[in-house]
Amino acid sequence: MDSTKLIKEKLPRHIAIIMDGNGRWAKKRSLERIMGHRRGMESVRTVVRECNDLGVEALTLYAFSTENWNRPRAEVKALMALLKRYIRAEINELHEKNIRVQAIGALENLPEDVLKVLQEGVEKTKNNSGMVLNVALSYSGRDEILRAVADIADKVRQGALATADIDEQTFSGFLDTADLPDPDLLIRTSGEMRVSNFLLWQIAYTEIYVTDVLWPDFSRDHLYQALVDYQTRRRRFGKTDEQIAP
Ligand code: IPE
Ligand code: IPE
Ligand code: MG
């Protein structure tokens, strides 16, 4: 797709993606599910590169949910190994591109070796000023909200926060995404019309784009199609159409 179709000023600041359909991609080819995950990494590379080139501020990728721990042990193990390999293989290039790597979720549940490689990547890129690549790992929106509530309760008990001061902005500041704007666009691949516990608080007014394309098949063109579609949306935020700018 021709990138000139995109209006540079109307690009989403923050894109979030539910990268779904790796298993089905593999099944269609009579391959092991892990082969789908492996091919899915190619799509991750493509999307990171394209979003960075476009000047998107933040890209949040749903890589592993809290619920995904309930998958067969062999698949979980293979996914963790793949994750470690991805970070190892990509971190230098991400750093060269001035990308800041971050992670959200209950990271303490990750295997020690994966956590170590992840933390090294986060540390190495922490002063970069370019796109934020935010990876959701062992993540669920409800878990994130509960952790925030527990932190807030602690602060109130210590007298460091007054109940009256708990507004939306304060609450957002206790979430894993504290330093990021809410996503403008949420993309889900493989056709599923659900949010699967992703960024529940943050997507209050996010534009949702669902494509039937399976994640390993998701290409630059598909990303551009999602962005072109996003640019046709009228984001009213509860107002009337007449109240918002032309
Ligand atoms: C998404 O693909 C990757 C993860 C959830 C880790 P799936 O593995 O969910 O693929 P499908 O949905 O079974 O096709
Ligand atoms: C959502 O996909 C989680 C990730 C993409 C990491 P799932 O495949 O786990 O979601 P459900 O089970 O179809 O809702
Ligand atoms: Mg799935």
Coordinates of C-alpha atoms and ligand atoms in Angstrom, one line a residue:
M1 CA 0.0 0.0 0.0
D2 CA 1.1 3.5 -0.8
S3 CA 2.2 5.3 2.3
T4 CA 1.2 8.7 0.8
K5 CA -2.4 7.8 1.6
L6 CA -1.7 8.4 5.2
I7 CA -2.1 11.7 6.9
K8 CA 1.1 12.2 8.9
E9 CA -0.6 14.5 11.4
K10 CA -3.4 12.0 12.1
L11 CA -1.3 9.0 13.0
P12 CA -2.0 7.2 16.3
R13 CA 0.4 8.2 19.0
H14 CA 0.1 4.8 20.6
I15 CA -0.8 1.5 18.8
A16 CA -1.7 -1.6 20.8
I17 CA -1.8 -5.0 19.1
I18 CA -3.4 -8.3 20.1
M19 CA -1.2 -10.6 18.1
D20 CA -3.5 -13.6 17.6
G21 CA -3.7 -16.5 15.3
N22 CA -0.3 -18.1 15.4
G23 CA -1.7 -21.6 16.2
R24 CA -4.3 -21.5 13.5
W25 CA -1.7 -20.3 11.0
A26 CA 0.4 -23.4 11.9
K27 CA -2.6 -25.8 11.9
K28 CA -3.6 -24.7 8.4
R29 CA -0.2 -25.9 7.3
S30 CA -0.2 -29.1 9.4
L31 CA 2.7 -27.6 11.4
E32 CA 3.3 -27.5 15.2
R33 CA 1.8 -24.5 16.9
I34 CA 5.3 -23.3 17.8
M35 CA 6.1 -22.8 14.1
G36 CA 3.3 -20.3 14.0
H37 CA 4.8 -18.5 17.0
R38 CA 8.2 -18.5 15.2
R39 CA 6.7 -17.0 12.1
G40 CA 4.8 -14.5 14.2
M41 CA 8.1 -13.1 15.3
E42 CA 8.7 -12.0 11.7
S43 CA 5.5 -10.0 11.9
V44 CA 6.8 -8.4 15.1
R45 CA 9.9 -7.4 13.3
T46 CA 8.0 -5.8 10.5
V47 CA 5.5 -4.0 12.7
V48 CA 8.2 -2.6 15.0
R49 CA 10.2 -1.4 12.0
E50 CA 7.2 0.2 10.3
C51 CA 5.8 1.9 13.4
N52 CA 9.2 3.3 14.2
D53 CA 9.7 4.6 10.6
L54 CA 6.3 6.2 10.8
G55 CA 7.2 8.0 14.0
V56 CA 4.6 6.3 16.2
E57 CA 5.4 7.2 19.9
A58 CA 4.5 3.9 21.5
L59 CA 3.7 0.3 20.3
T60 CA 2.3 -2.1 22.9
L61 CA 2.4 -5.8 21.9
Y62 CA 0.3 -8.4 23.7
A63 CA 2.9 -11.2 23.7
F64 CA 1.7 -13.5 26.6
S65 CA -1.3 -13.2 28.8
T66 CA -1.8 -14.3 32.4
E67 CA -4.3 -16.9 31.0
N68 CA -1.7 -18.2 28.6
W69 CA 0.1 -19.8 31.5
N70 CA -2.7 -22.4 31.3
R71 CA -1.5 -23.6 27.9
P72 CA 0.3 -27.0 27.6
R73 CA 3.6 -26.8 29.3
A74 CA 5.6 -27.5 26.2
E75 CA 4.0 -24.6 24.4
V76 CA 4.6 -22.2 27.3
K77 CA 8.3 -23.3 27.4
A78 CA 8.7 -22.9 23.7
L79 CA 7.1 -19.4 23.8
M80 CA 9.4 -18.3 26.7
A81 CA 12.5 -19.6 24.8
L82 CA 11.3 -17.7 21.7
L83 CA 10.9 -14.6 23.6
K84 CA 14.4 -14.8 25.0
R85 CA 15.8 -15.4 21.6
Y86 CA 13.9 -12.5 20.1
I87 CA 15.2 -10.0 22.7
R88 CA 18.8 -11.3 22.4
A89 CA 18.7 -11.2 18.6
E90 CA 17.0 -7.8 18.3
I91 CA 18.1 -5.7 21.2
N92 CA 21.2 -4.1 19.5
E93 CA 19.2 -3.1 16.4
L94 CA 16.4 -1.7 18.6
H95 CA 19.0 0.2 20.6
E96 CA 20.5 1.6 17.4
K97 CA 17.1 2.8 16.3
N98 CA 16.8 4.7 19.5
I99 CA 13.8 2.5 20.6
R100 CA 13.1 2.2 24.3
V101 CA 12.0 -1.3 25.3
Q102 CA 9.6 -1.6 28.2
A103 CA 7.5 -4.5 29.6
I104 CA 4.2 -4.6 31.4
G105 CA 2.6 -7.4 33.4
A106 CA 3.4 -9.6 36.4
L107 CA 7.0 -9.9 35.2
E108 CA 8.0 -11.7 38.4
N109 CA 6.2 -14.8 37.1
L110 CA 8.5 -15.1 34.1
P111 CA 11.3 -17.7 34.2
E112 CA 14.5 -16.2 35.7
D113 CA 16.5 -16.4 32.5
V114 CA 13.9 -14.7 30.4
L115 CA 13.4 -12.0 33.1
K116 CA 17.1 -11.3 33.2
V117 CA 17.5 -10.9 29.4
L118 CA 14.4 -8.7 29.4
Q119 CA 15.7 -6.5 32.2
E120 CA 19.0 -6.2 30.4
G121 CA 17.2 -5.0 27.3
V122 CA 15.1 -2.5 29.3
E123 CA 18.2 -1.2 31.1
K124 CA 20.3 -0.9 27.9
T125 CA 17.6 1.1 26.1
K126 CA 16.1 3.1 29.0
N127 CA 17.6 6.5 28.0
N128 CA 16.5 6.2 24.3
S129 CA 14.2 8.9 23.2
G130 CA 12.5 7.2 20.2
M131 CA 9.6 4.9 20.0
V132 CA 8.6 3.0 23.1
L133 CA 8.3 -0.7 22.4
N134 CA 6.1 -2.0 25.2
V135 CA 5.8 -5.7 25.5
A136 CA 2.9 -7.2 27.6
L137 CA 4.1 -10.3 29.3
S138 CA 2.3 -12.4 31.8
Y139 CA -0.2 -9.6 31.5
S140 CA -3.8 -9.2 32.2
G141 CA -5.8 -6.0 32.5
R142 CA -7.7 -7.1 35.6
D143 CA -4.4 -8.2 37.3
E144 CA -2.9 -4.8 36.5
I145 CA -5.9 -3.0 37.9
L146 CA -5.8 -5.1 41.1
R147 CA -2.1 -4.4 41.6
A148 CA -2.8 -0.7 41.2
V149 CA -5.6 -0.9 43.7
A150 CA -3.4 -2.6 46.2
D151 CA -0.6 0.0 45.7
I152 CA -3.1 2.8 46.2
A153 CA -4.5 1.2 49.4
D154 CA -1.0 1.0 50.8
K155 CA -0.4 4.7 50.0
V156 CA -3.6 5.7 51.6
R157 CA -2.9 3.6 54.7
Q158 CA 0.6 5.2 55.0
G159 CA -1.0 8.7 54.7
A160 CA 0.8 9.4 51.5
L161 CA -2.4 9.7 49.4
A162 CA -5.8 11.1 50.3
T163 CA -8.9 9.2 49.1
A164 CA -10.3 12.4 47.7
D165 CA -7.2 12.6 45.4
I166 CA -7.9 9.3 43.6
D167 CA -9.0 10.6 40.3
E168 CA -8.6 9.1 36.8
Q169 CA -5.2 10.6 36.3
T170 CA -3.9 9.4 39.7
F171 CA -5.2 6.0 39.0
S172 CA -3.6 5.8 35.6
G173 CA -0.3 6.7 37.3
F174 CA -0.5 3.5 39.3
L175 CA -0.9 1.2 36.2
D176 CA 2.0 -0.4 34.4
T177 CA 1.4 2.0 31.5
A178 CA 1.8 5.0 33.8
D179 CA 4.2 6.8 31.4
L180 CA 2.3 6.1 28.2
P181 CA -0.7 7.8 26.6
D182 CA -3.8 5.6 26.2
P183 CA -3.7 3.7 22.9
D184 CA -5.4 5.4 20.0
L185 CA -5.7 2.3 18.0
L186 CA -6.1 -1.3 19.0
I187 CA -5.5 -3.9 16.3
R188 CA -6.5 -7.6 16.8
T189 CA -5.6 -10.2 14.2
S190 CA -7.3 -13.5 13.4
G191 CA -10.9 -12.1 13.6
E192 CA -11.7 -12.6 17.2
M193 CA -14.1 -9.9 18.5
R194 CA -12.9 -9.7 22.0
V195 CA -10.3 -7.9 24.1
S196 CA -9.1 -11.0 26.1
N197 CA -8.1 -9.0 29.2
F198 CA -5.9 -6.5 27.4
L199 CA -5.5 -2.9 28.7
L200 CA -9.0 -2.8 30.1
W201 CA -8.7 0.6 31.7
Q202 CA -6.6 2.2 28.9
I203 CA -8.8 1.3 25.9
A204 CA -11.9 3.3 27.2
Y205 CA -11.8 5.4 24.0
T206 CA -9.5 3.5 21.8
E207 CA -10.5 2.8 18.2
I208 CA -10.7 -1.0 17.6
Y209 CA -9.6 -2.6 14.3
V210 CA -10.1 -6.3 13.8
T211 CA -8.7 -8.1 10.8
D212 CA -9.2 -11.8 9.8
V213 CA -5.5 -11.9 8.8
L214 CA -3.6 -14.3 11.1
W215 CA -0.7 -12.8 12.9
P216 CA 2.1 -14.6 11.0
D217 CA 0.6 -13.2 7.8
F218 CA 0.3 -9.7 9.1
S219 CA 2.4 -7.5 6.8
R220 CA 3.3 -3.9 6.3
D221 CA 0.3 -3.6 3.9
H222 CA -2.0 -4.8 6.6
L223 CA -0.6 -2.3 9.1
Y224 CA -1.2 0.5 6.6
Q225 CA -4.7 -0.7 5.9
A226 CA -5.4 -0.5 9.6
L227 CA -3.9 3.0 9.8
V228 CA -5.9 4.2 6.7
D229 CA -9.1 2.8 8.4
Y230 CA -8.2 4.5 11.6
Q231 CA -7.8 7.9 9.8
T232 CA -11.5 7.7 8.6
R233 CA -12.8 7.3 12.2
R234 CA -14.6 10.2 13.9
R235 CA -13.4 10.2 17.5
R236 CA -16.2 11.9 19.3
F237 CA -15.3 11.0 22.9
G238 CA -19.0 11.2 23.8
K239 CA -19.6 14.6 22.1
T240 CA -21.8 15.2 19.1
D241 CA -20.4 15.1 15.6
E242 CA -21.0 18.8 15.3
Q243 CA -18.9 19.6 18.4
I244 CA -15.7 18.0 17.0
A245 CA -13.5 19.6 14.5
P246 CA -14.2 18.9 10.8
Ligands
IPE1 C1 -1.2 -15.7 19.6 O1 -1.5 -16.8 18.9 C2 0.0 -15.9 20.4 C3 -0.2 -16.1 21.9 C4 -1.4 -16.0 22.5 C5 1.0 -16.3 22.7 P1 -2.3 -18.1 19.4 O2 -1.3 -19.1 19.9 O3 -3.4 -17.7 20.4 O4 -3.0 -18.7 18.1 P2 -4.5 -19.2 17.9 O5 -5.4 -18.2 18.5 O6 -4.5 -20.5 18.7 O7 -4.6 -19.4 16.5
IPE2 C1 -4.7 -13.1 23.5 O1 -4.8 -14.2 22.7 C2 -3.3 -13.1 24.2 C3 -2.2 -12.8 23.3 C4 -2.3 -12.4 22.0 C5 -0.9 -12.8 23.9 P1 -5.4 -15.5 23.2 O2 -5.4 -16.5 22.0 O3 -4.8 -16.0 24.4 O4 -6.9 -15.1 23.5 P2 -8.3 -15.9 23.5 O5 -8.0 -17.1 24.4 O6 -8.6 -16.3 22.1 O7 -9.3 -15.0 24.1
MG3 MG -5.3 -17.1 20.2

